[in-house]
mmCIF file of N, CA and C in Angstrom:
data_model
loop_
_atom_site.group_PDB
_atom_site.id
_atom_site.type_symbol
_atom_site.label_atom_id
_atom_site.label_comp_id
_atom_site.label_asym_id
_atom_site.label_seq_id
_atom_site.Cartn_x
_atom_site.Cartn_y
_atom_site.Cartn_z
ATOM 1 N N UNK A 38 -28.540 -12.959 6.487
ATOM 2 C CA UNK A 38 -28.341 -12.858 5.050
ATOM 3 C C UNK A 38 -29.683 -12.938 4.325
ATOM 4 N N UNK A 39 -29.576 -12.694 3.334
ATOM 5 C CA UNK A 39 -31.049 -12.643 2.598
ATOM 6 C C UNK A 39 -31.113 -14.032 1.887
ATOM 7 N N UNK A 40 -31.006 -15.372 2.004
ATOM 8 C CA UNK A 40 -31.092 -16.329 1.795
ATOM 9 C C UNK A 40 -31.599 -16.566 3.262
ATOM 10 N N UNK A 41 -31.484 -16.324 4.574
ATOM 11 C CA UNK A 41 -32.265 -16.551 5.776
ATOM 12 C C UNK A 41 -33.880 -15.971 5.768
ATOM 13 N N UNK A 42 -32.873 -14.838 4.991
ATOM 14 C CA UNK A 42 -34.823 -14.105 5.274
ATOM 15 C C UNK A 42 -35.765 -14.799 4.562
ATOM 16 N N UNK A 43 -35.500 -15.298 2.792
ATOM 17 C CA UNK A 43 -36.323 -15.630 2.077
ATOM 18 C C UNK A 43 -36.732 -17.698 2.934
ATOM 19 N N UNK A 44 -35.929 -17.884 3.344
ATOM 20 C CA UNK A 44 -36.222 -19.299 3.755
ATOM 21 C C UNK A 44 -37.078 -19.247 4.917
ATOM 22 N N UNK A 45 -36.661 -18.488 5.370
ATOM 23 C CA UNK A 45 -37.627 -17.803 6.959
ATOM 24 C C UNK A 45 -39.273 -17.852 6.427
ATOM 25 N N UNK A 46 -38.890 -16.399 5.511
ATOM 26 C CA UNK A 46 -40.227 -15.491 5.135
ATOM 27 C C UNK A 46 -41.320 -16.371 4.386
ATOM 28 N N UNK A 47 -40.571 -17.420 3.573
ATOM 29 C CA UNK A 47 -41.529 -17.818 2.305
ATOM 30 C C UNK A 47 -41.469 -19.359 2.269
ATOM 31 N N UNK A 48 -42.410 -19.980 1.609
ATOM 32 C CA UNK A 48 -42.557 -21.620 0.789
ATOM 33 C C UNK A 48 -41.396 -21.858 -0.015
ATOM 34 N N UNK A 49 -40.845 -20.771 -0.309
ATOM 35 C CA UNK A 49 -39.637 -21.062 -1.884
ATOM 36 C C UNK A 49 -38.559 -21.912 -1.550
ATOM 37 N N UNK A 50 -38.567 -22.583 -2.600
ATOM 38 C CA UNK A 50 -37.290 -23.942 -2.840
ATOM 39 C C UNK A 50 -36.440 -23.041 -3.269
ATOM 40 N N UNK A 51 -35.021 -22.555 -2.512
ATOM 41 C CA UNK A 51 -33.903 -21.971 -2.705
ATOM 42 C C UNK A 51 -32.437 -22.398 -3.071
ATOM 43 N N UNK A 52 -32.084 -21.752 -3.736
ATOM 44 C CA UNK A 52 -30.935 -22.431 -4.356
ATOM 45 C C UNK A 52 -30.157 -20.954 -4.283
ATOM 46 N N UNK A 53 -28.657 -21.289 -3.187
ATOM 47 C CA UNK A 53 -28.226 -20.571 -2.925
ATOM 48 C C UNK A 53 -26.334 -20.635 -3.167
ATOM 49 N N UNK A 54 -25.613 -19.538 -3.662
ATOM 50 C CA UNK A 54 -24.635 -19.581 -4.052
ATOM 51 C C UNK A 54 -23.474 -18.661 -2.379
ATOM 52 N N UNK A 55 -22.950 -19.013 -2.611
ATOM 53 C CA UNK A 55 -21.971 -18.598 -1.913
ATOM 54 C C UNK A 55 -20.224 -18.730 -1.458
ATOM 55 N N UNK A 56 -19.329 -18.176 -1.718
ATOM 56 C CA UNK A 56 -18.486 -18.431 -2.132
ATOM 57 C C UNK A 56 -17.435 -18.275 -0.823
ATOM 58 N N UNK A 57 -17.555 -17.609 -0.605
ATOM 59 C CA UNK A 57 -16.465 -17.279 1.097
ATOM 60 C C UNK A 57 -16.157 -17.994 2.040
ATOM 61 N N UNK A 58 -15.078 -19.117 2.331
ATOM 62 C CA UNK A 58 -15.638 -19.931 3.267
ATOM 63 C C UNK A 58 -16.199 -19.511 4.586
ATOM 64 N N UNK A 59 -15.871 -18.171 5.203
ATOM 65 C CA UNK A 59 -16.417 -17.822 6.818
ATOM 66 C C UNK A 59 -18.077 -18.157 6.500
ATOM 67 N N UNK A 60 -18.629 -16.999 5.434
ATOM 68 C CA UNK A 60 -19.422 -16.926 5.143
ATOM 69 C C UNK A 60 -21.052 -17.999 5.008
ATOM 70 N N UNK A 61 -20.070 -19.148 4.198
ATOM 71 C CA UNK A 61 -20.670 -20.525 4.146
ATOM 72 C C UNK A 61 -20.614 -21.203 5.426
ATOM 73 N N UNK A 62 -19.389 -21.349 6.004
ATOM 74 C CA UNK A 62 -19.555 -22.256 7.375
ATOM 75 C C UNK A 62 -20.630 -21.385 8.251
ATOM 76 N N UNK A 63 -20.610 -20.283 8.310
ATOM 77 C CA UNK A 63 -21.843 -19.462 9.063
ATOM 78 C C UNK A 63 -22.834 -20.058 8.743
ATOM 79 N N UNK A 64 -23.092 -19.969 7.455
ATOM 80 C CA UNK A 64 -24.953 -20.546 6.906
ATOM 81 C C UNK A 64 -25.035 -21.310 7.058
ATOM 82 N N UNK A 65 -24.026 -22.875 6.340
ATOM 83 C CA UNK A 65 -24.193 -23.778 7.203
ATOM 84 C C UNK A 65 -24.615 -24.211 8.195
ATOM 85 N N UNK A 66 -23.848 -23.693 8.853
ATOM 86 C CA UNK A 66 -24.168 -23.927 10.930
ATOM 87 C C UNK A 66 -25.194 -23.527 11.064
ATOM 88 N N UNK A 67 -25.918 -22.379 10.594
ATOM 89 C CA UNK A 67 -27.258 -22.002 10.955
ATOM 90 C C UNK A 67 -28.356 -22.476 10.400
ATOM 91 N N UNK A 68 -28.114 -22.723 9.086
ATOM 92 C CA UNK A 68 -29.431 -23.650 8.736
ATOM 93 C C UNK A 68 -29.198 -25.446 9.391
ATOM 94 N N UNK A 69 -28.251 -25.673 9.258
ATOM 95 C CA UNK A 69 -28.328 -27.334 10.385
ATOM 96 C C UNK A 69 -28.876 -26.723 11.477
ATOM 97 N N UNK A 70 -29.023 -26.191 12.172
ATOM 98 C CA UNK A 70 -29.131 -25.817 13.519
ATOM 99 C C UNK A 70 -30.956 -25.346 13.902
ATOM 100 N N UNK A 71 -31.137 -25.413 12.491
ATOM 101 C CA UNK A 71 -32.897 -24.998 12.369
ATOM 102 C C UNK A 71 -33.787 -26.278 12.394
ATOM 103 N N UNK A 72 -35.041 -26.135 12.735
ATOM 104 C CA UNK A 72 -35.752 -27.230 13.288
ATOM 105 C C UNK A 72 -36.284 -27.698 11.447
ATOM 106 N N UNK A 73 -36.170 -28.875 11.617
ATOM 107 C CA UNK A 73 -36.792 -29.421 10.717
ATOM 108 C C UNK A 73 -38.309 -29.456 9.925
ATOM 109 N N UNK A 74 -39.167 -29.411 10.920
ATOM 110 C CA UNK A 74 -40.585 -28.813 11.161
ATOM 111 C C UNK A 74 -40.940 -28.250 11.338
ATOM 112 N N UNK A 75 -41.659 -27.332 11.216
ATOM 113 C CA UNK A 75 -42.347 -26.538 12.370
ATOM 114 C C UNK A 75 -43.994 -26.454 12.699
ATOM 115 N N UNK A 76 -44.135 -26.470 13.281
ATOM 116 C CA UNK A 76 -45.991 -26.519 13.445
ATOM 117 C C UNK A 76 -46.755 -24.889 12.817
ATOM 118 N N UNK A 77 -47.776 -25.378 12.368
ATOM 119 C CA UNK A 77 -48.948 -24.421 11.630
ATOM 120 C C UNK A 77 -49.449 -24.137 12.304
ATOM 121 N N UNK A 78 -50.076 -22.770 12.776
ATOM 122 C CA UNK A 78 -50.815 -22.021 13.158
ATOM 123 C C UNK A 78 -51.789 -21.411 11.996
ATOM 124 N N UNK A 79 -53.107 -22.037 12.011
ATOM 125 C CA UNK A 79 -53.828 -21.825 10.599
ATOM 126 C C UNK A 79 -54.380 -20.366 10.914
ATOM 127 N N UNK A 80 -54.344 -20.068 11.880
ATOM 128 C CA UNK A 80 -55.571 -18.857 12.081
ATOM 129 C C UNK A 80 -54.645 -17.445 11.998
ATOM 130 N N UNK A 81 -53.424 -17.807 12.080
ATOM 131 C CA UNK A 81 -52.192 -16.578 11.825
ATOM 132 C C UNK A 81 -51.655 -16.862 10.578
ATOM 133 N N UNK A 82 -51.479 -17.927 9.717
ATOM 134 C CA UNK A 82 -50.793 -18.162 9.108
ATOM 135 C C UNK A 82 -51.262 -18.609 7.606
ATOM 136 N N UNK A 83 -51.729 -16.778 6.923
ATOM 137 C CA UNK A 83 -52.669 -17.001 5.861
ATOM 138 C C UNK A 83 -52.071 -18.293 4.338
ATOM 139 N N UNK A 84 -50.521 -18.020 4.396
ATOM 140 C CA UNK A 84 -49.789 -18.672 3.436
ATOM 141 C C UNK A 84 -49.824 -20.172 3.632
ATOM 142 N N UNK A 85 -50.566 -21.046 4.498
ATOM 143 C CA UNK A 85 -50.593 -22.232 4.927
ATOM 144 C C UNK A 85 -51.124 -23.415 4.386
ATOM 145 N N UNK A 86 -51.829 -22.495 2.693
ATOM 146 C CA UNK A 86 -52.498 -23.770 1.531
ATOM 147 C C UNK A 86 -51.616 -24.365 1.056
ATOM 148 N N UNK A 87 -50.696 -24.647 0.946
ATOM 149 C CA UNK A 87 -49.388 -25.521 0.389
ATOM 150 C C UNK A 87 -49.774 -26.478 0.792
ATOM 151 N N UNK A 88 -50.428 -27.681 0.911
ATOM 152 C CA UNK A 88 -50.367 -28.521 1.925
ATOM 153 C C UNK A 88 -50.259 -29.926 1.307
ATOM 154 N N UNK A 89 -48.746 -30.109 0.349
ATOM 155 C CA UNK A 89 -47.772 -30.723 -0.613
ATOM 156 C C UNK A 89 -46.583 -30.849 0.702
ATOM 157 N N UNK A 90 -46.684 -29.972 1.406
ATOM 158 C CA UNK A 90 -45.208 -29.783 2.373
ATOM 159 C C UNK A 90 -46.229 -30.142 3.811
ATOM 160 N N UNK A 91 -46.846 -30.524 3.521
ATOM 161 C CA UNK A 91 -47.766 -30.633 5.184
ATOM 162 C C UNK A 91 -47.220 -32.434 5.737
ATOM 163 N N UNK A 92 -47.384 -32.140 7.084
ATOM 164 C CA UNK A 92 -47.419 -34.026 7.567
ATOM 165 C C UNK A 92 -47.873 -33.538 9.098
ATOM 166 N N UNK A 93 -48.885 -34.668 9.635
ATOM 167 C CA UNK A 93 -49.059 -34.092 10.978
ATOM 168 C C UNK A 93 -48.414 -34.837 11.910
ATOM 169 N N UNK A 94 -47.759 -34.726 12.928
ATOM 170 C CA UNK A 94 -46.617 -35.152 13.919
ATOM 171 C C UNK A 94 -47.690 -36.174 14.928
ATOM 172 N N UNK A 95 -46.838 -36.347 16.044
ATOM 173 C CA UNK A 95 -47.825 -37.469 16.755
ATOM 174 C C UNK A 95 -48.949 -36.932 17.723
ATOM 175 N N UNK A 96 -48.806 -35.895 17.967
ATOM 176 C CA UNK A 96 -50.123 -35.512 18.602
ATOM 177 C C UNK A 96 -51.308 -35.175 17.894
ATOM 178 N N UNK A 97 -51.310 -35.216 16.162
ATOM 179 C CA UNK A 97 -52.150 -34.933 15.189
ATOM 180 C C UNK A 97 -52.031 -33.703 14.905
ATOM 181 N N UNK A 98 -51.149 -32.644 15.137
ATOM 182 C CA UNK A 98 -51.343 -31.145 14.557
ATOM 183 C C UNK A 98 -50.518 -31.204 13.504
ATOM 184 N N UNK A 99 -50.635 -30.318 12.898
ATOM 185 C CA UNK A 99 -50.409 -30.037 11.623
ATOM 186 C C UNK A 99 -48.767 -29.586 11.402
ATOM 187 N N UNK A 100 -47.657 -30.295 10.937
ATOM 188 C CA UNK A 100 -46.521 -29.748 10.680
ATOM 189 C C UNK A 100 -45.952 -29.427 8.854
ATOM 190 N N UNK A 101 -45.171 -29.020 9.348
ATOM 191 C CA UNK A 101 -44.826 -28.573 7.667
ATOM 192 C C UNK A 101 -43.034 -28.718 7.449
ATOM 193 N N UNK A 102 -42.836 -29.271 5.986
ATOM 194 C CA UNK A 102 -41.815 -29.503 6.002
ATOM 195 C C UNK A 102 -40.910 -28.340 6.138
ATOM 196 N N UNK A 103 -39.693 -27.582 6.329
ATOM 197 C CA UNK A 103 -39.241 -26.707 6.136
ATOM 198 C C UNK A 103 -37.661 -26.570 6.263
ATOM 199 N N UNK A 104 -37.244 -25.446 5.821
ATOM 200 C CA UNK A 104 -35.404 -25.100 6.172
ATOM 201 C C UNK A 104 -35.050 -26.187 5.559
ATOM 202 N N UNK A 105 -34.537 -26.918 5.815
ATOM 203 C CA UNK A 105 -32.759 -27.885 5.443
ATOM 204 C C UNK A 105 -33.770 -29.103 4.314
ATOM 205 N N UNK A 106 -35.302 -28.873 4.097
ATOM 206 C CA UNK A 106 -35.479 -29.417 3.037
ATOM 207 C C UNK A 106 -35.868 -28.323 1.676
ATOM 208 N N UNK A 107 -35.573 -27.180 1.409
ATOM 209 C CA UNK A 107 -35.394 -26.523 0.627
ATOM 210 C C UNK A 107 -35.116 -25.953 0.098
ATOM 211 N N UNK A 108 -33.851 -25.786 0.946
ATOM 212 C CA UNK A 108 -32.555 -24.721 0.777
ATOM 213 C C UNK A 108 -31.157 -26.294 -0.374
ATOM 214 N N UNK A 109 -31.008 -25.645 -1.031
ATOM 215 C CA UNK A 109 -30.025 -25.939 -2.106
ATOM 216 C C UNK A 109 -28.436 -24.733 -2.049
ATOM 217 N N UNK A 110 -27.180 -25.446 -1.434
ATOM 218 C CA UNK A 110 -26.332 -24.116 -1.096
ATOM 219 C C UNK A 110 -25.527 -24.882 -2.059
ATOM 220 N N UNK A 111 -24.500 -24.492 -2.806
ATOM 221 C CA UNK A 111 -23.664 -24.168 -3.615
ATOM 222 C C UNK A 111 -22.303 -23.088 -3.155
ATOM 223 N N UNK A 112 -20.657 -23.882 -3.064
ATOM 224 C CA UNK A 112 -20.130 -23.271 -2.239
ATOM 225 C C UNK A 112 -19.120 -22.442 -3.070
ATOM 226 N N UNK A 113 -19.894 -21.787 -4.436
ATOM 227 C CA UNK A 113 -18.970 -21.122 -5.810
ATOM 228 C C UNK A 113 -20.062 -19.973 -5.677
ATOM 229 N N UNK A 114 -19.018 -18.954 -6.845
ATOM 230 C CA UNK A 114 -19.505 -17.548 -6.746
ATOM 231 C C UNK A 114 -20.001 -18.017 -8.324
ATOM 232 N N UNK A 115 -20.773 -16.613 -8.519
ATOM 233 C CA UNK A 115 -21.521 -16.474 -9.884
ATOM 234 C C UNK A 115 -20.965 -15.031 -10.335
ATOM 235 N N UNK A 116 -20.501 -15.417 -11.394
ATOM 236 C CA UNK A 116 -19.990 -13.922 -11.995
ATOM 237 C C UNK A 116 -18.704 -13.816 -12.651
ATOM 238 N N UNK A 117 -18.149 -13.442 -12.860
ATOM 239 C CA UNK A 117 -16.520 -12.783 -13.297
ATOM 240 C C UNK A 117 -15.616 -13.068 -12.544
#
């Protein structure tokens, strides 16, 4: 869905609507199911100045907060 891609693709704090239950229990399940962290790769990973969302894990590399802390789902439609 394009609420995966943009959470995937980008830094953005998302706030997402959705109304269907199949639909929602899908996203659901898939964003719980995503890692909480993930580690930085600075030398691939030009978008990596944010570093408001940074914490480094126990071996000292560099992690970043991500997924299930910026996604906002909402289980109503918008519209008519």
């Amino acid at each position: 869905s394009c609420v995966l891609e943009m959470l995937l693709a980008t830094d953005a704090l998302i706030i997402a609507f959705e109304p269907h239950p199949m639909n929602l229990y899908n996203l659901k399940k898939t964003i719980l199911n995503l890692d909480k962290y993930f580690e930085i790769d600075h030398e691939n990973n030009k978008n990596s100045n944010n570093k408001k969302n940074h914490r480094k894990n126990e071996k000292g590399k560099q992690m970043k907060y991500q997924y299930r802390d910026r996604i906002a789902l909402f289980p109503i439609g918008l519209g008519n």
